[in-house]
Amino acid sequence: MDELRKYLEILYGKLRSPVEVIDSEGKIVYVNEAFTLLWGFTPDELVEYSVFNDLILREENKINLIREALENLSQKTIEHFEDSLLRSHHKVVPLIRASVIGIRINNESYAVLTHEDVTEQVLTEEEIKRARDASKEAERLKNNFLNVLSHELRTPLNIILGYSSLIKENLSEKISTEDKIYLDNLHSGSERLFNTINQMLEFAHIEAGNYSISIETADLVGIIQSGLAQYEHTAKAKGLEIRKNFVHKKIFVDTDVQCTLNAFNNLLSNAVKFTNQGFIEIEVDVMEDKNLALCRVRDSGIGISTKYLDHLFQPFSQEDLNIGRSYEGNGLGLALAKRYLEKVGGSLLVDSIKGVGSTFTFTLPLTSSGRIKFDDKEESEILASNRILMLDNIGETYELIRAFLKKDYQIVNYSLRDFKIELTRDNSFSHIVFDVEKSFWQQAILICKDIKKNDPYKRPIIIISNEFIEEKIREFYNAGANKFLIKPFGKSELVKVLDEAKEYSLKPI
């Protein structure tokens, strides 16, 4: 026995893990120093003890595992190992993982129990699990909040913005100067609220990784021109000169059109906001050696201080945080622009001098596909007509769009239930517009696919909805939709989308 203990001491004496060796009767024939330190018992104190008679091990059905390993010379693992010896020595029993290995020495069977204190590991794993569960719950609550916020605010905002713009247009000559000021404040405040909500929702989705994109070949010059259109009036009203420097008529890039347009709009909006006199210059060119397209937005505005440039693209960051600052905003525009461009493989750089002006330059990869062209002449003639086929179950959006476009388009409305594919054979329609509610989402997707497949004139399909989650929106793009307009929207946004739907109907040769 002494020789056996010497042999076991050579094997296990220096191990930091507690080790006990038992014979075929469950008697302890050896324990190392680490075992004595944790269990609190010396070998001499364990002479009468048998593992197989331990009440706690018996209650927890652990004895059979030890016997099986001993008799079959196999290996077993026991999670949460606890015996009466350990419980008698500790008020709070540590969490032990035991590895049991059956061995034979001098034709006698023994079991080696190697113990590992996993208390800290288990507690850490539990903490990580709780943190992960809390994070998932927070993410779920955030997504629910964003959904509710979007659906509950966009529809009433759409009504406010839409009809206030109509009132401004129709009553501008019939109301007093004071009433005009009230109406202007109502409309501008609604627009500001709408833009803030949009930016915050989009930023939240990008940061959460829920903002999906669809890379396609598109004309960068066309994207820039469509973005310019909505800011030219504001710029001219401030007395700013808009300079355009488009080196090529068309520059085709592989990008997500909406991401690129959103990024450019944020840059141009900032240029107009922070330039009080002088000019704004838009340059679009190519760097053939690097296979990149570039767009520069240069202004003669207030510029940016050197010390602030490092913080420029951080969310909610503004150089002037004083309550009475001259320029309102939430500090998300540039942060969003950078993230939009990075998602499509682009980059954004800034060069600015305080009091002189700023230049923002973004790049995008040139297209890797073949040449592209506009739709053929027959389809172009169809797109030049002035009738819109609309699908709107409730009729509220139809009435608003009809009011917006009454001077330029005739709107023919059907409910989704009444729609028949035969309607697409009418070549007098230039666009097909859906107002999609959540309850008819899947039905509308099927109709969209059906139109895309069977429309002989390949007219652009425009979806209007409260939905703002990119993954849901992408379902319609995958079904064949050309544009997706999120409520609320004004007349200018609607007209812009109608024009873009035609412009981006480009096909590879």
Short mmCIF file of C-alpha atoms in Angstrom, two decimals:
data_model
loop_
_atom_site.label_atom_id
_atom_site.label_comp_id
_atom_site.label_asym_id
_atom_site.label_seq_id
_atom_site.Cartn_x
_atom_site.Cartn_y
_atom_site.Cartn_z
CA MET A 1 0.00 0.00 0.00
CA ASP A 2 2.86 2.33 0.77
CA GLU A 3 4.31 1.70 -2.69
CA LEU A 4 0.91 2.45 -4.22
CA ARG A 5 0.68 5.77 -2.32
CA LYS A 6 4.22 6.71 -3.44
CA TYR A 7 3.28 5.93 -7.02
CA LEU A 8 0.07 7.97 -6.80
CA GLU A 9 1.94 10.82 -5.11
CA ILE A 10 4.33 10.96 -8.07
CA LEU A 11 1.37 11.11 -10.45
CA TYR A 12 -0.97 13.48 -8.63
CA GLY A 13 0.87 15.11 -5.74
CA LYS A 14 1.82 18.32 -7.53
CA LEU A 15 -1.51 18.83 -9.32
CA ARG A 16 -3.42 21.96 -8.36
CA SER A 17 -6.71 20.13 -8.84
CA PRO A 18 -7.98 18.03 -5.90
CA VAL A 19 -7.51 14.29 -6.55
CA GLU A 20 -8.82 11.29 -4.59
CA VAL A 21 -8.25 7.62 -5.47
CA ILE A 22 -10.65 4.93 -4.25
CA ASP A 23 -10.49 1.15 -4.36
CA SER A 24 -13.17 -1.31 -5.45
CA GLU A 25 -14.94 -0.95 -2.08
CA GLY A 26 -15.09 2.82 -2.27
CA LYS A 27 -12.35 3.31 0.36
CA ILE A 28 -10.06 6.29 -0.16
CA VAL A 29 -6.49 5.06 -0.67
CA TYR A 30 -4.98 8.44 -1.62
CA VAL A 31 -5.71 12.16 -1.65
CA ASN A 32 -3.35 14.92 -2.77
CA GLU A 33 -2.61 18.17 -0.93
CA ALA A 34 -5.08 20.17 -3.07
CA PHE A 35 -7.86 17.79 -1.96
CA THR A 36 -6.98 18.27 1.72
CA LEU A 37 -6.99 22.05 1.32
CA LEU A 38 -10.45 22.15 -0.29
CA TRP A 39 -12.16 19.26 1.54
CA GLY A 40 -10.41 19.89 4.89
CA PHE A 41 -9.56 16.22 5.61
CA THR A 42 -6.21 14.41 5.78
CA PRO A 43 -5.77 10.79 4.60
CA ASP A 44 -5.70 9.54 8.20
CA GLU A 45 -9.09 11.10 8.89
CA LEU A 46 -10.62 9.26 5.93
CA VAL A 47 -9.69 5.69 6.89
CA GLU A 48 -13.26 4.67 7.80
CA TYR A 49 -14.93 6.63 5.00
CA SER A 50 -16.35 4.93 1.89
CA VAL A 51 -17.55 6.81 -1.18
CA PHE A 52 -20.12 4.11 -1.82
CA ASN A 53 -21.73 4.72 1.59
CA ASP A 54 -21.90 8.49 1.24
CA LEU A 55 -25.54 9.54 1.79
CA ILE A 56 -25.42 12.67 -0.34
CA LEU A 57 -23.80 10.88 -3.30
CA ARG A 58 -26.42 8.16 -2.93
CA GLU A 59 -29.30 10.68 -2.84
CA GLU A 60 -28.05 12.36 -5.99
CA ASN A 61 -27.51 9.03 -7.84
CA LYS A 62 -23.79 9.66 -8.38
CA ILE A 63 -22.51 6.36 -6.93
CA ASN A 64 -23.56 4.30 -9.95
CA LEU A 65 -21.51 6.53 -12.26
CA ILE A 66 -18.43 6.06 -10.08
CA ARG A 67 -18.96 2.28 -9.93
CA GLU A 68 -19.41 2.06 -13.69
CA ALA A 69 -16.17 3.94 -14.36
CA LEU A 70 -14.30 1.77 -11.82
CA GLU A 71 -15.60 -1.59 -13.04
CA ASN A 72 -15.43 -0.85 -16.79
CA LEU A 73 -12.19 1.14 -16.63
CA SER A 74 -14.06 3.95 -18.39
CA GLN A 75 -14.36 7.70 -17.91
CA LYS A 76 -17.34 9.61 -16.54
CA THR A 77 -17.99 13.26 -15.77
CA ILE A 78 -20.11 14.32 -12.81
CA GLU A 79 -21.44 17.86 -12.85
CA HIS A 80 -22.16 19.47 -9.47
CA PHE A 81 -20.28 16.84 -7.47
CA GLU A 82 -21.00 17.06 -3.74
CA ASP A 83 -20.38 14.58 -0.91
CA SER A 84 -20.95 14.68 2.85
CA LEU A 85 -17.29 15.50 3.49
CA LEU A 86 -17.41 18.63 1.35
CA ARG A 87 -20.73 19.75 2.86
CA SER A 88 -19.46 19.32 6.43
CA HIS A 89 -16.46 21.57 5.75
CA HIS A 90 -18.19 24.42 3.85
CA LYS A 91 -21.14 26.59 4.78
CA VAL A 92 -21.50 27.42 1.07
CA VAL A 93 -20.52 24.39 -0.98
CA PRO A 94 -18.42 25.25 -4.07
CA LEU A 95 -19.55 24.01 -7.47
CA ILE A 96 -17.38 21.00 -8.34
CA ARG A 97 -17.04 19.16 -11.64
CA ALA A 98 -15.56 15.68 -11.13
CA SER A 99 -13.86 13.53 -13.75
CA VAL A 100 -13.87 9.81 -12.81
CA ILE A 101 -11.39 7.46 -14.53
CA GLY A 102 -11.16 3.71 -13.89
CA ILE A 103 -7.59 2.29 -13.78
CA ARG A 104 -5.90 -1.03 -12.89
CA ILE A 105 -2.74 -1.25 -10.81
CA ASN A 106 -1.25 -4.65 -9.86
CA ASN A 107 -4.45 -6.34 -11.04
CA GLU A 108 -6.57 -4.22 -8.70
CA SER A 109 -9.25 -1.79 -9.88
CA TYR A 110 -9.26 1.82 -8.71
CA ALA A 111 -11.09 4.99 -9.58
CA VAL A 112 -9.34 8.33 -9.82
CA LEU A 113 -11.59 11.31 -9.08
CA THR A 114 -10.13 14.61 -10.28
CA HIS A 115 -12.10 17.62 -9.07
CA GLU A 116 -12.34 21.08 -10.60
CA ASP A 117 -13.79 24.05 -8.75
CA VAL A 118 -15.99 25.68 -11.40
CA THR A 119 -17.83 28.08 -9.10
CA GLU A 120 -16.46 31.24 -10.72
CA GLN A 121 -16.90 29.83 -14.21
CA VAL A 122 -20.54 28.87 -13.60
CA LEU A 123 -21.32 32.18 -11.94
CA THR A 124 -19.68 34.02 -14.83
CA GLU A 125 -21.67 31.97 -17.35
CA GLU A 126 -24.86 32.69 -15.42
CA GLU A 127 -24.04 36.38 -15.39
CA ILE A 128 -23.32 36.31 -19.12
CA LYS A 129 -26.59 34.46 -19.72
CA ARG A 130 -28.53 36.99 -17.66
CA ALA A 131 -26.81 39.82 -19.51
CA ARG A 132 -27.55 38.15 -22.86
CA ASP A 133 -31.19 37.60 -21.92
CA ALA A 134 -31.45 41.20 -20.72
CA SER A 135 -29.88 42.39 -23.97
CA LYS A 136 -32.33 40.32 -26.03
CA GLU A 137 -35.25 41.65 -24.01
CA ALA A 138 -33.96 45.20 -24.38
CA GLU A 139 -33.60 44.63 -28.13
CA ARG A 140 -37.14 43.22 -28.31
CA LEU A 141 -38.54 46.16 -26.37
CA LYS A 142 -36.58 48.60 -28.51
CA ASN A 143 -37.86 47.04 -31.75
CA ASN A 144 -41.42 47.05 -30.41
CA PHE A 145 -41.01 50.68 -29.39
CA LEU A 146 -39.65 51.61 -32.81
CA ASN A 147 -42.50 49.80 -34.55
CA VAL A 148 -45.15 51.45 -32.40
CA LEU A 149 -43.46 54.83 -32.74
CA SER A 150 -43.34 54.53 -36.49
CA HIS A 151 -46.87 53.28 -37.05
CA GLU A 152 -48.50 55.60 -34.52
CA LEU A 153 -46.73 58.78 -35.64
CA ARG A 154 -46.31 58.45 -39.38
CA THR A 155 -49.98 58.31 -40.35
CA PRO A 156 -51.12 61.45 -38.46
CA LEU A 157 -47.94 63.25 -39.55
CA ASN A 158 -48.73 62.31 -43.13
CA ILE A 159 -52.14 63.96 -42.81
CA ILE A 160 -50.71 67.09 -41.12
CA LEU A 161 -47.88 67.53 -43.60
CA GLY A 162 -49.97 66.72 -46.65
CA TYR A 163 -52.91 68.96 -45.97
CA SER A 164 -50.86 71.82 -44.53
CA SER A 165 -48.88 71.91 -47.77
CA LEU A 166 -52.14 71.95 -49.75
CA ILE A 167 -53.52 74.78 -47.61
CA LYS A 168 -50.32 76.75 -48.14
CA GLU A 169 -50.56 76.23 -51.86
CA ASN A 170 -54.27 76.95 -52.25
CA LEU A 171 -54.79 79.76 -49.71
CA SER A 172 -51.52 81.67 -49.97
CA GLU A 173 -53.27 84.60 -51.66
CA LYS A 174 -56.42 84.50 -49.52
CA ILE A 175 -55.12 84.71 -45.95
CA SER A 176 -53.44 87.43 -43.97
CA THR A 177 -49.70 87.75 -43.50
CA GLU A 178 -50.06 86.74 -39.84
CA ASP A 179 -52.00 83.60 -40.78
CA LYS A 180 -49.32 82.74 -43.34
CA ILE A 181 -46.72 82.86 -40.60
CA TYR A 182 -48.83 80.52 -38.45
CA LEU A 183 -49.25 78.11 -41.35
CA ASP A 184 -45.55 78.22 -42.26
CA ASN A 185 -44.64 77.46 -38.64
CA LEU A 186 -47.09 74.56 -38.58
CA HIS A 187 -45.67 73.06 -41.76
CA SER A 188 -41.98 73.61 -40.93
CA GLY A 189 -42.47 72.23 -37.40
CA SER A 190 -44.17 69.13 -38.79
CA GLU A 191 -41.38 68.62 -41.32
CA ARG A 192 -38.73 69.00 -38.64
CA LEU A 193 -40.50 66.46 -36.41
CA PHE A 194 -40.85 64.06 -39.33
CA ASN A 195 -37.16 64.36 -40.27
CA THR A 196 -36.05 63.86 -36.68
CA ILE A 197 -38.21 60.74 -36.26
CA ASN A 198 -36.96 59.32 -39.56
CA GLN A 199 -33.30 59.89 -38.73
CA MET A 200 -33.56 58.41 -35.24
CA LEU A 201 -35.41 55.32 -36.49
CA GLU A 202 -32.98 54.74 -39.33
CA PHE A 203 -29.95 55.24 -37.09
CA ALA A 204 -31.37 52.78 -34.54
CA HIS A 205 -31.82 50.12 -37.24
CA ILE A 206 -28.34 50.64 -38.68
CA GLU A 207 -26.74 50.40 -35.22
CA ALA A 208 -28.76 47.25 -34.45
CA GLY A 209 -27.62 45.64 -37.71
CA ASN A 210 -31.17 45.40 -39.03
CA TYR A 211 -30.69 47.70 -42.01
CA SER A 212 -30.36 45.51 -45.08
CA ILE A 213 -29.34 46.78 -48.51
CA SER A 214 -29.74 45.74 -52.14
CA ILE A 215 -26.78 46.47 -54.40
CA GLU A 216 -27.69 47.31 -57.98
CA THR A 217 -26.26 49.22 -60.91
CA ALA A 218 -27.44 52.84 -60.90
CA ASP A 219 -26.52 56.19 -62.41
CA LEU A 220 -24.82 58.30 -59.73
CA VAL A 221 -25.39 61.52 -61.68
CA GLY A 222 -29.12 60.76 -61.80
CA ILE A 223 -29.19 60.07 -58.05
CA ILE A 224 -27.40 63.36 -57.33
CA GLN A 225 -29.70 65.33 -59.63
CA SER A 226 -32.81 63.91 -57.98
CA GLY A 227 -31.42 64.81 -54.55
CA LEU A 228 -30.55 68.33 -55.71
CA ALA A 229 -34.08 69.03 -56.88
CA GLN A 230 -35.60 69.16 -53.40
CA TYR A 231 -32.96 71.58 -52.02
CA GLU A 232 -32.55 73.99 -54.93
CA HIS A 233 -35.56 76.09 -53.93
CA THR A 234 -34.34 76.41 -50.30
CA ALA A 235 -30.85 77.33 -51.47
CA LYS A 236 -32.11 79.98 -53.87
CA ALA A 237 -34.41 81.39 -51.18
CA LYS A 238 -31.28 82.01 -49.08
CA GLY A 239 -29.58 83.66 -52.04
CA LEU A 240 -27.08 80.82 -52.51
CA GLU A 241 -25.59 79.96 -55.90
CA ILE A 242 -25.86 76.30 -56.84
CA ARG A 243 -22.93 75.19 -59.00
CA LYS A 244 -23.05 71.84 -60.79
CA ASN A 245 -19.94 70.21 -62.15
CA PHE A 246 -20.89 66.87 -63.69
CA VAL A 247 -17.87 65.72 -65.68
CA HIS A 248 -19.81 62.86 -67.28
CA LYS A 249 -23.51 62.70 -68.18
CA LYS A 250 -23.88 59.31 -66.52
CA ILE A 251 -21.64 57.47 -64.07
CA PHE A 252 -22.78 53.97 -63.21
CA VAL A 253 -21.98 52.57 -59.77
CA ASP A 254 -22.84 49.42 -57.85
CA THR A 255 -24.73 50.69 -54.82
CA ASP A 256 -27.97 50.74 -52.90
CA VAL A 257 -29.82 53.70 -54.43
CA GLN A 258 -31.70 54.70 -51.27
CA CYS A 259 -28.56 54.54 -49.10
CA THR A 260 -26.67 56.72 -51.57
CA LEU A 261 -29.53 59.20 -51.92
CA ASN A 262 -29.96 59.41 -48.14
CA ALA A 263 -26.24 60.07 -47.65
CA PHE A 264 -26.16 62.79 -50.31
CA ASN A 265 -29.33 64.41 -48.96
CA ASN A 266 -27.81 64.64 -45.48
CA LEU A 267 -24.63 66.25 -46.85
CA LEU A 268 -26.54 68.70 -49.04
CA SER A 269 -28.98 69.55 -46.25
CA ASN A 270 -26.06 70.46 -43.99
CA ALA A 271 -24.44 72.54 -46.73
CA VAL A 272 -27.63 74.57 -47.23
CA LYS A 273 -28.25 74.91 -43.48
CA PHE A 274 -24.74 76.13 -42.57
CA THR A 275 -24.15 78.40 -45.57
CA ASN A 276 -25.58 81.89 -45.20
CA GLN A 277 -24.05 83.45 -48.31
CA GLY A 278 -21.97 82.40 -51.28
CA PHE A 279 -22.29 79.09 -53.06
CA ILE A 280 -22.74 75.34 -52.88
CA GLU A 281 -20.90 73.33 -55.52
CA ILE A 282 -21.68 69.72 -56.43
CA GLU A 283 -19.04 67.82 -58.39
CA VAL A 284 -19.41 64.28 -59.70
CA ASP A 285 -16.43 62.61 -61.38
CA VAL A 286 -14.53 59.32 -61.65
CA MET A 287 -11.12 58.14 -60.49
CA GLU A 288 -10.44 55.55 -63.17
CA ASP A 289 -7.13 54.42 -61.69
CA LYS A 290 -8.92 53.45 -58.47
CA ASN A 291 -12.15 52.29 -60.13
CA LEU A 292 -14.14 54.74 -58.02
CA ALA A 293 -16.79 57.39 -58.57
CA LEU A 294 -16.66 60.47 -56.36
CA CYS A 295 -19.03 63.22 -55.34
CA ARG A 296 -17.89 66.45 -53.68
CA VAL A 297 -20.24 68.77 -51.82
CA ARG A 298 -18.37 72.06 -51.34
CA ASP A 299 -19.82 75.13 -49.60
CA SER A 300 -18.76 78.61 -48.48
CA GLY A 301 -20.44 78.19 -45.10
CA ILE A 302 -19.38 78.60 -41.50
CA GLY A 303 -16.87 75.74 -41.63
CA ILE A 304 -15.78 73.39 -38.85
CA SER A 305 -13.08 73.93 -36.26
CA THR A 306 -10.06 71.63 -36.32
CA LYS A 307 -10.60 70.42 -32.76
CA TYR A 308 -14.15 69.29 -33.59
CA LEU A 309 -13.31 67.34 -36.77
CA ASP A 310 -12.43 64.20 -34.79
CA HIS A 311 -15.97 64.11 -33.34
CA LEU A 312 -17.77 65.07 -36.52
CA PHE A 313 -19.27 61.69 -37.39
CA GLN A 314 -20.31 60.70 -33.87
CA PRO A 315 -24.09 60.44 -33.36
CA PHE A 316 -25.84 63.37 -31.65
CA SER A 317 -22.62 65.35 -31.89
CA GLN A 318 -22.78 69.10 -32.52
CA GLU A 319 -20.06 71.71 -32.40
CA ASP A 320 -22.31 74.31 -30.74
CA LEU A 321 -24.32 72.79 -27.89
CA ASN A 322 -25.50 76.07 -26.39
CA ILE A 323 -29.24 76.34 -25.86
CA GLY A 324 -29.43 79.44 -27.99
CA ARG A 325 -27.47 78.05 -30.90
CA SER A 326 -28.30 79.46 -34.31
CA TYR A 327 -28.61 76.15 -36.17
CA GLU A 328 -31.13 73.55 -35.05
CA GLY A 329 -30.60 69.84 -35.56
CA ASN A 330 -30.16 66.53 -33.75
CA GLY A 331 -26.55 65.81 -34.77
CA LEU A 332 -27.42 62.62 -36.66
CA GLY A 333 -27.11 63.71 -40.31
CA LEU A 334 -23.38 63.22 -40.81
CA ALA A 335 -23.29 60.08 -38.64
CA LEU A 336 -26.02 58.59 -40.83
CA ALA A 337 -24.32 59.68 -44.07
CA LYS A 338 -21.09 57.93 -43.08
CA ARG A 339 -22.86 54.74 -42.09
CA TYR A 340 -24.99 54.68 -45.25
CA LEU A 341 -21.88 54.96 -47.44
CA GLU A 342 -19.90 52.39 -45.49
CA LYS A 343 -22.73 49.87 -45.91
CA VAL A 344 -22.41 50.10 -49.72
CA GLY A 345 -18.60 49.96 -49.76
CA GLY A 346 -18.07 53.71 -49.95
CA SER A 347 -16.17 56.23 -47.86
CA LEU A 348 -16.69 59.77 -46.61
CA LEU A 349 -13.98 62.40 -46.02
CA VAL A 350 -14.15 66.02 -44.86
CA ASP A 351 -11.91 69.04 -45.38
CA SER A 352 -12.95 72.25 -43.62
CA ILE A 353 -11.65 75.62 -42.45
CA LYS A 354 -13.56 77.53 -39.79
CA GLY A 355 -15.19 80.60 -41.32
CA VAL A 356 -14.23 79.64 -44.89
CA GLY A 357 -16.28 76.56 -45.77
CA SER A 358 -16.36 72.77 -45.93
CA THR A 359 -15.89 70.07 -48.54
CA PHE A 360 -17.37 66.61 -48.04
CA THR A 361 -16.20 63.96 -50.51
CA PHE A 362 -17.66 60.48 -50.80
CA THR A 363 -16.64 57.64 -53.09
CA LEU A 364 -18.46 54.60 -54.45
CA PRO A 365 -17.20 51.63 -56.48
CA LEU A 366 -17.79 51.89 -60.21
CA THR A 367 -20.06 49.21 -61.64
CA SER A 368 -18.56 45.83 -62.38
CA SER A 369 -21.44 44.79 -64.67
CA GLY A 370 -21.84 45.45 -68.39
CA ARG A 371 -23.30 48.53 -70.07
CA ILE A 372 -26.88 49.52 -69.24
CA LYS A 373 -29.55 51.50 -71.07
CA PHE A 374 -32.97 53.08 -70.55
CA ASP A 375 -36.15 51.22 -71.32
CA ASP A 376 -37.13 51.07 -74.97
CA LYS A 377 -39.12 53.76 -76.74
CA GLU A 378 -42.52 52.11 -76.31
CA GLU A 379 -42.14 51.97 -72.55
CA SER A 380 -40.84 55.55 -72.47
CA GLU A 381 -43.98 56.71 -74.23
CA ILE A 382 -46.11 54.89 -71.70
CA LEU A 383 -44.20 56.46 -68.82
CA ALA A 384 -44.96 59.88 -70.32
CA SER A 385 -48.73 59.44 -69.78
CA ASN A 386 -50.56 61.04 -66.86
CA ARG A 387 -52.70 58.28 -65.33
CA ILE A 388 -51.86 56.32 -62.19
CA LEU A 389 -53.35 52.96 -61.25
CA MET A 390 -53.69 52.97 -57.45
CA LEU A 391 -54.55 50.20 -54.99
CA ASP A 392 -55.83 51.60 -51.67
CA ASN A 393 -58.23 49.71 -49.40
CA ILE A 394 -59.13 52.56 -47.03
CA GLY A 395 -59.07 55.50 -49.42
CA GLU A 396 -57.34 58.04 -47.15
CA THR A 397 -54.07 57.94 -49.05
CA TYR A 398 -55.90 57.96 -52.37
CA GLU A 399 -57.67 61.19 -51.43
CA LEU A 400 -54.38 62.79 -50.35
CA ILE A 401 -52.50 61.74 -53.50
CA ARG A 402 -55.40 62.85 -55.68
CA ALA A 403 -55.24 66.26 -53.99
CA PHE A 404 -51.46 66.41 -54.47
CA LEU A 405 -51.49 65.44 -58.15
CA LYS A 406 -54.82 66.76 -59.42
CA LYS A 407 -53.13 69.22 -61.77
CA ASP A 408 -50.82 66.68 -63.39
CA TYR A 409 -52.25 63.16 -63.01
CA GLN A 410 -55.50 61.29 -63.07
CA ILE A 411 -55.70 58.70 -60.27
CA VAL A 412 -57.77 55.53 -60.78
CA ASN A 413 -58.27 53.69 -57.49
CA TYR A 414 -59.06 50.02 -56.74
CA SER A 415 -59.01 48.05 -53.50
CA LEU A 416 -56.65 45.09 -53.24
CA ARG A 417 -59.70 42.82 -53.10
CA ASP A 418 -61.00 44.16 -56.41
CA PHE A 419 -57.69 44.13 -58.26
CA LYS A 420 -57.43 41.93 -61.37
CA ILE A 421 -54.29 41.39 -63.40
CA GLU A 422 -56.26 42.34 -66.52
CA LEU A 423 -55.98 45.96 -65.38
CA THR A 424 -52.30 45.95 -66.36
CA ARG A 425 -53.27 45.53 -70.02
CA ASP A 426 -54.40 49.16 -70.02
CA ASN A 427 -51.43 51.01 -71.52
CA SER A 428 -52.66 54.44 -70.43
CA PHE A 429 -51.30 54.04 -66.89
CA SER A 430 -47.78 55.39 -66.30
CA HIS A 431 -47.35 54.13 -62.69
CA ILE A 432 -48.83 51.55 -60.35
CA VAL A 433 -49.10 52.73 -56.72
CA PHE A 434 -49.98 50.56 -53.68
CA ASP A 435 -50.98 51.83 -50.25
CA VAL A 436 -50.17 48.76 -48.13
CA GLU A 437 -51.54 48.11 -44.64
CA LYS A 438 -49.94 45.52 -42.35
CA SER A 439 -53.03 43.29 -42.53
CA PHE A 440 -52.70 43.02 -46.34
CA TRP A 441 -48.89 42.81 -46.44
CA GLN A 442 -48.49 39.30 -47.86
CA GLN A 443 -51.42 39.71 -50.27
CA ALA A 444 -49.85 42.92 -51.59
CA ILE A 445 -46.49 41.18 -52.08
CA LEU A 446 -48.17 38.47 -54.16
CA ILE A 447 -49.95 41.08 -56.28
CA CYS A 448 -46.69 42.97 -56.73
CA LYS A 449 -44.98 39.80 -58.00
CA ASP A 450 -47.90 39.10 -60.29
CA ILE A 451 -47.77 42.59 -61.82
CA LYS A 452 -44.00 42.46 -62.24
CA LYS A 453 -44.28 39.16 -64.06
CA ASN A 454 -47.30 39.91 -66.25
CA ASP A 455 -47.27 43.67 -66.90
CA PRO A 456 -46.49 43.89 -70.64
CA TYR A 457 -45.32 47.50 -70.30
CA LYS A 458 -43.03 47.00 -67.26
CA ARG A 459 -44.33 50.12 -65.52
CA PRO A 460 -42.77 51.24 -62.24
CA ILE A 461 -44.40 49.98 -59.03
CA ILE A 462 -44.43 52.31 -56.02
CA ILE A 463 -45.30 51.10 -52.50
CA ILE A 464 -46.63 53.50 -49.83
CA SER A 465 -46.75 52.31 -46.22
CA ASN A 466 -46.20 53.10 -42.53
CA GLU A 467 -43.62 50.29 -42.44
CA PHE A 468 -40.04 51.47 -41.94
CA ILE A 469 -38.12 48.28 -41.07
CA GLU A 470 -35.68 47.68 -43.90
CA GLU A 471 -36.13 43.92 -43.87
CA LYS A 472 -39.87 44.30 -44.45
CA ILE A 473 -39.37 46.96 -47.11
CA ARG A 474 -36.88 44.70 -48.90
CA GLU A 475 -39.64 42.10 -49.34
CA PHE A 476 -41.35 44.46 -51.79
CA TYR A 477 -38.13 45.31 -53.61
CA ASN A 478 -37.54 41.57 -54.01
CA ALA A 479 -41.10 41.24 -55.32
CA GLY A 480 -40.38 43.80 -58.06
CA ALA A 481 -41.26 47.20 -56.57
CA ASN A 482 -39.23 50.15 -57.88
CA LYS A 483 -39.69 52.60 -55.01
CA PHE A 484 -40.94 52.52 -51.41
CA LEU A 485 -42.38 55.72 -49.92
CA ILE A 486 -42.70 55.81 -46.12
CA LYS A 487 -45.48 57.83 -44.52
CA PRO A 488 -45.71 60.70 -43.85
CA PHE A 489 -44.79 62.35 -47.14
CA GLY A 490 -45.44 65.64 -48.86
CA LYS A 491 -46.23 66.55 -52.43
CA SER A 492 -42.59 67.12 -53.35
CA GLU A 493 -41.57 63.71 -52.00
CA LEU A 494 -44.36 62.02 -53.96
CA VAL A 495 -43.50 63.78 -57.22
CA LYS A 496 -39.82 62.99 -56.67
CA VAL A 497 -40.57 59.29 -56.18
CA LEU A 498 -42.75 59.18 -59.30
CA ASP A 499 -39.89 60.70 -61.32
CA GLU A 500 -37.24 58.44 -59.76
CA ALA A 501 -39.30 55.32 -60.39
CA LYS A 502 -38.98 56.03 -64.10
CA GLU A 503 -35.37 57.16 -63.96
CA TYR A 504 -34.07 54.07 -62.17
CA SER A 505 -35.87 51.60 -64.42
CA LEU A 506 -32.56 50.76 -66.08
CA LYS A 507 -31.73 47.32 -67.42
CA PRO A 508 -28.41 45.59 -68.08
CA ILE A 509 -27.79 44.68 -71.71
#
